[in-house]
PDB file of C-alpha atoms in Angstrom:
ATOM      1  CA  MET A  17      79.283 121.895  88.259  1.00 59.00           C
ATOM      2  CA  SER A  18      81.281 118.744  88.873  1.00 79.00           C
ATOM      3  CA  ASN A  19      84.920 118.443  87.870  1.00 89.00           C
ATOM      4  CA  PRO A  20      86.103 114.851  87.353  1.00 95.00           C
ATOM      5  CA  GLN A  21      88.391 113.871  90.232  1.00 95.00           C
ATOM      6  CA  GLN A  22      90.846 111.933  88.045  1.00 94.00           C
ATOM      7  CA  LEU A  23      91.788 115.028  86.018  1.00 96.00           C
ATOM      8  CA  ARG A  24      94.187 117.835  86.858  1.00 96.00           C
ATOM      9  CA  TYR A  25      93.457 121.488  86.104  1.00 97.00           C
ATOM     10  CA  SER A  26      95.313 124.665  85.187  1.00 96.00           C
ATOM     11  CA  LYS A  27      94.483 128.069  86.594  1.00 94.00           C
ATOM     12  CA  GLU A  28      93.744 129.082  82.972  1.00 94.00           C
ATOM     13  CA  HIS A  29      90.824 126.566  82.978  1.00 96.00           C
ATOM     14  CA  GLU A  30      92.274 123.704  80.951  1.00 97.00           C
ATOM     15  CA  TRP A  31      92.028 120.118  82.137  1.00 97.00           C
ATOM     16  CA  LEU A  32      94.588 117.366  81.670  1.00 97.00           C
ATOM     17  CA  SER A  33      94.079 113.617  81.785  1.00 96.00           C
ATOM     18  CA  THR A  34      96.668 111.342  83.316  1.00 84.00           C
ATOM     19  CA  ALA A  35      99.315 110.598  80.712  1.00 76.00           C
ATOM     20  CA  GLU A  36      98.879 107.133  79.223  1.00 77.00           C
ATOM     21  CA  ASP A  37     102.178 105.970  77.673  1.00 91.00           C
ATOM     22  CA  GLY A  38     103.316 109.572  78.112  1.00 93.00           C
ATOM     23  CA  VAL A  39     100.360 111.001  76.127  1.00 96.00           C
ATOM     24  CA  ALA A  40      97.776 113.145  77.935  1.00 96.00           C
ATOM     25  CA  THR A  41      94.476 114.591  76.720  1.00 97.00           C
ATOM     26  CA  VAL A  42      93.734 118.320  77.082  1.00 98.00           C
ATOM     27  CA  GLY A  43      90.427 120.190  77.056  1.00 97.00           C
ATOM     28  CA  ILE A  44      88.776 123.188  78.674  1.00 97.00           C
ATOM     29  CA  THR A  45      86.669 122.926  81.796  1.00 96.00           C
ATOM     30  CA  GLU A  46      82.918 123.194  82.043  1.00 95.00           C
ATOM     31  CA  PHE A  47      83.474 126.447  83.976  1.00 95.00           C
ATOM     32  CA  ALA A  48      85.398 127.909  81.008  1.00 94.00           C
ATOM     33  CA  ALA A  49      82.928 126.577  78.438  1.00 94.00           C
ATOM     34  CA  ASN A  50      80.035 128.193  80.319  1.00 93.00           C
ATOM     35  CA  ALA A  51      81.923 131.485  80.620  1.00 93.00           C
ATOM     36  CA  LEU A  52      82.705 131.481  76.895  1.00 94.00           C
ATOM     37  CA  GLY A  53      79.149 130.831  75.764  1.00 94.00           C
ATOM     38  CA  ASP A  54      78.388 128.950  72.551  1.00 96.00           C
ATOM     39  CA  VAL A  55      81.694 127.998  70.919  1.00 97.00           C
ATOM     40  CA  VAL A  56      81.482 128.449  67.140  1.00 97.00           C
ATOM     41  CA  PHE A  57      85.123 128.015  66.053  1.00 97.00           C
ATOM     42  CA  ALA A  58      88.158 126.128  67.371  1.00 97.00           C
ATOM     43  CA  GLN A  59      91.748 126.687  66.247  1.00 98.00           C
ATOM     44  CA  LEU A  60      93.818 123.870  67.722  1.00 98.00           C
ATOM     45  CA  PRO A  61      97.594 123.323  67.677  1.00 98.00           C
ATOM     46  CA  GLU A  62      98.947 121.350  64.726  1.00 97.00           C
ATOM     47  CA  VAL A  63      99.944 117.709  65.104  1.00 98.00           C
ATOM     48  CA  GLY A  64     103.723 117.563  65.453  1.00 98.00           C
ATOM     49  CA  SER A  65     103.992 121.046  66.918  1.00 98.00           C
ATOM     50  CA  THR A  66     105.531 121.657  70.326  1.00 98.00           C
ATOM     51  CA  VAL A  67     103.424 123.333  73.001  1.00 98.00           C
ATOM     52  CA  THR A  68     104.827 124.949  76.138  1.00 97.00           C
ATOM     53  CA  ALA A  69     103.112 124.987  79.523  1.00 96.00           C
ATOM     54  CA  GLY A  70     101.386 128.324  80.073  1.00 95.00           C
ATOM     55  CA  ASP A  71     101.787 129.491  76.463  1.00 97.00           C
ATOM     56  CA  THR A  72      99.027 130.106  73.923  1.00 97.00           C
ATOM     57  CA  CYS A  73      98.560 127.181  71.539  1.00 98.00           C
ATOM     58  CA  GLY A  74      95.235 127.977  69.848  1.00 97.00           C
ATOM     59  CA  GLU A  75      91.974 129.814  70.337  1.00 97.00           C
ATOM     60  CA  LEU A  76      88.288 129.280  70.840  1.00 97.00           C
ATOM     61  CA  GLU A  77      85.770 131.694  69.384  1.00 97.00           C
ATOM     62  CA  SER A  78      82.295 131.965  70.831  1.00 95.00           C
ATOM     63  CA  THR A  79      79.265 134.095  70.225  1.00 91.00           C
ATOM     64  CA  LYS A  80      80.556 136.274  73.100  1.00 88.00           C
ATOM     65  CA  SER A  81      84.299 136.553  72.508  1.00 90.00           C
ATOM     66  CA  VAL A  82      87.562 135.002  71.375  1.00 93.00           C
ATOM     67  CA  SER A  83      89.620 133.260  74.036  1.00 94.00           C
ATOM     68  CA  ASP A  84      93.195 132.007  73.879  1.00 96.00           C
ATOM     69  CA  LEU A  85      93.805 128.342  74.511  1.00 97.00           C
ATOM     70  CA  TYR A  86      96.773 127.644  76.796  1.00 97.00           C
ATOM     71  CA  SER A  87      98.703 124.419  77.104  1.00 97.00           C
ATOM     72  CA  PRO A  88      98.804 123.054  80.667  1.00 97.00           C
ATOM     73  CA  VAL A  89     101.993 121.066  79.882  1.00 97.00           C
ATOM     74  CA  THR A  90     105.028 121.085  77.610  1.00 97.00           C
ATOM     75  CA  GLY A  91     105.297 118.472  74.870  1.00 97.00           C
ATOM     76  CA  GLU A  92     104.541 117.449  71.297  1.00 98.00           C
ATOM     77  CA  VAL A  93     100.984 117.444  69.968  1.00 98.00           C
ATOM     78  CA  THR A  94     100.138 113.921  68.793  1.00 98.00           C
ATOM     79  CA  GLU A  95      96.461 114.370  67.867  1.00 97.00           C
ATOM     80  CA  THR A  96      93.788 117.044  67.574  1.00 98.00           C
ATOM     81  CA  ASN A  97      90.067 116.467  67.938  1.00 98.00           C
ATOM     82  CA  GLU A  98      88.725 116.904  64.408  1.00 97.00           C
ATOM     83  CA  ASP A  99      85.191 116.393  65.750  1.00 97.00           C
ATOM     84  CA  VAL A 100      85.567 119.681  67.663  1.00 98.00           C
ATOM     85  CA  VAL A 101      86.960 121.443  64.591  1.00 97.00           C
ATOM     86  CA  ASN A 102      83.901 120.275  62.623  1.00 97.00           C
ATOM     87  CA  ASP A 103      81.419 120.820  65.481  1.00 97.00           C
ATOM     88  CA  PRO A 104      82.818 123.322  68.034  1.00 97.00           C
ATOM     89  CA  SER A 105      79.624 123.078  70.123  1.00 96.00           C
ATOM     90  CA  LEU A 106      81.039 119.810  71.547  1.00 97.00           C
ATOM     91  CA  VAL A 107      83.206 122.018  73.777  1.00 96.00           C
ATOM     92  CA  ASN A 108      79.981 123.226  75.439  1.00 95.00           C
ATOM     93  CA  SER A 109      77.918 120.033  75.372  1.00 96.00           C
ATOM     94  CA  ALA A 110      80.643 117.576  76.457  1.00 95.00           C
ATOM     95  CA  PRO A 111      83.731 119.447  77.743  1.00 95.00           C
ATOM     96  CA  PHE A 112      85.105 116.395  79.586  1.00 95.00           C
ATOM     97  CA  GLU A 113      84.175 113.763  76.987  1.00 93.00           C
ATOM     98  CA  GLY A 114      83.775 114.384  73.230  1.00 95.00           C
ATOM     99  CA  GLY A 115      84.805 118.035  73.563  1.00 97.00           C
ATOM    100  CA  TRP A 116      88.471 117.324  74.341  1.00 98.00           C
ATOM    101  CA  LEU A 117      90.841 119.449  72.242  1.00 98.00           C
ATOM    102  CA  PHE A 118      94.203 117.774  71.714  1.00 98.00           C
ATOM    103  CA  LYS A 119      96.582 115.069  72.907  1.00 97.00           C
ATOM    104  CA  VAL A 120     100.171 115.788  73.832  1.00 97.00           C
ATOM    105  CA  ARG A 121     103.232 113.626  74.532  1.00 97.00           C
ATOM    106  CA  VAL A 122     104.243 115.246  77.809  1.00 96.00           C
ATOM    107  CA  THR A 123     107.899 116.178  78.276  1.00 96.00           C
ATOM    108  CA  GLU A 124     107.368 118.551  81.214  1.00 94.00           C
ATOM    109  CA  GLU A 125     104.490 119.000  83.603  1.00 91.00           C
ATOM    110  CA  PRO A 126     104.323 122.071  85.841  1.00 92.00           C
ATOM    111  CA  ALA A 127     104.060 121.545  89.580  1.00 92.00           C
ATOM    112  CA  ASP A 128     101.148 123.994  89.916  1.00 93.00           C
ATOM    113  CA  LEU A 129      98.418 121.873  88.292  1.00 96.00           C
ATOM    114  CA  LEU A 130      95.382 121.658  90.555  1.00 96.00           C
ATOM    115  CA  SER A 131      93.311 118.753  91.818  1.00 96.00           C
ATOM    116  CA  ALA A 132      89.545 118.854  91.206  1.00 96.00           C
ATOM    117  CA  ASP A 133      88.940 120.209  94.701  1.00 95.00           C
ATOM    118  CA  GLU A 134      91.677 122.846  94.357  1.00 96.00           C
ATOM    119  CA  TYR A 135      90.239 123.908  90.990  1.00 96.00           C
ATOM    120  CA  LYS A 136      86.757 124.202  92.494  1.00 95.00           C
ATOM    121  CA  ALA A 137      88.178 126.492  95.215  1.00 95.00           C
ATOM    122  CA  HIS A 138      90.084 128.479  92.550  1.00 94.00           C
ATOM    123  CA  THR A 139      86.937 129.120  90.494  1.00 94.00           C
ATOM    124  CA  ALA A 140      84.873 129.934  93.595  1.00 91.00           C
ATOM    125  CA  ALA A 141      87.451 132.549  94.619  1.00 75.00           C
ATOM    126  CA  GLY A 142      87.411 134.494  91.428  1.00 62.00           C
TER     127      GLY A 142
END
């Protein structure tokens, strides 16, 4: 399993792209997608809503379970991935590409986001 080096990761298994013009893209990692199993439903935060780092902002339902979706940063949601809402399996088939979940205008970024190598060590440890 290869985590893209240019992304940052939360300990709750979300990834975050570098903010372009203050807007970053959020998704879940391949590790999380594999642990969830086949995702069949995605509830994403609403455009215009405020998300807070570490807080629940949606959920993903799979054939195995329902899992909360946590925001890795604080900010305003600017876009949700309607493709994932219509075809939740994108979370499994392309977690780092077409399976992204939402975009957020970042107002605060926690200091504990992990690099790809740190995230790999985090998932290997537990």
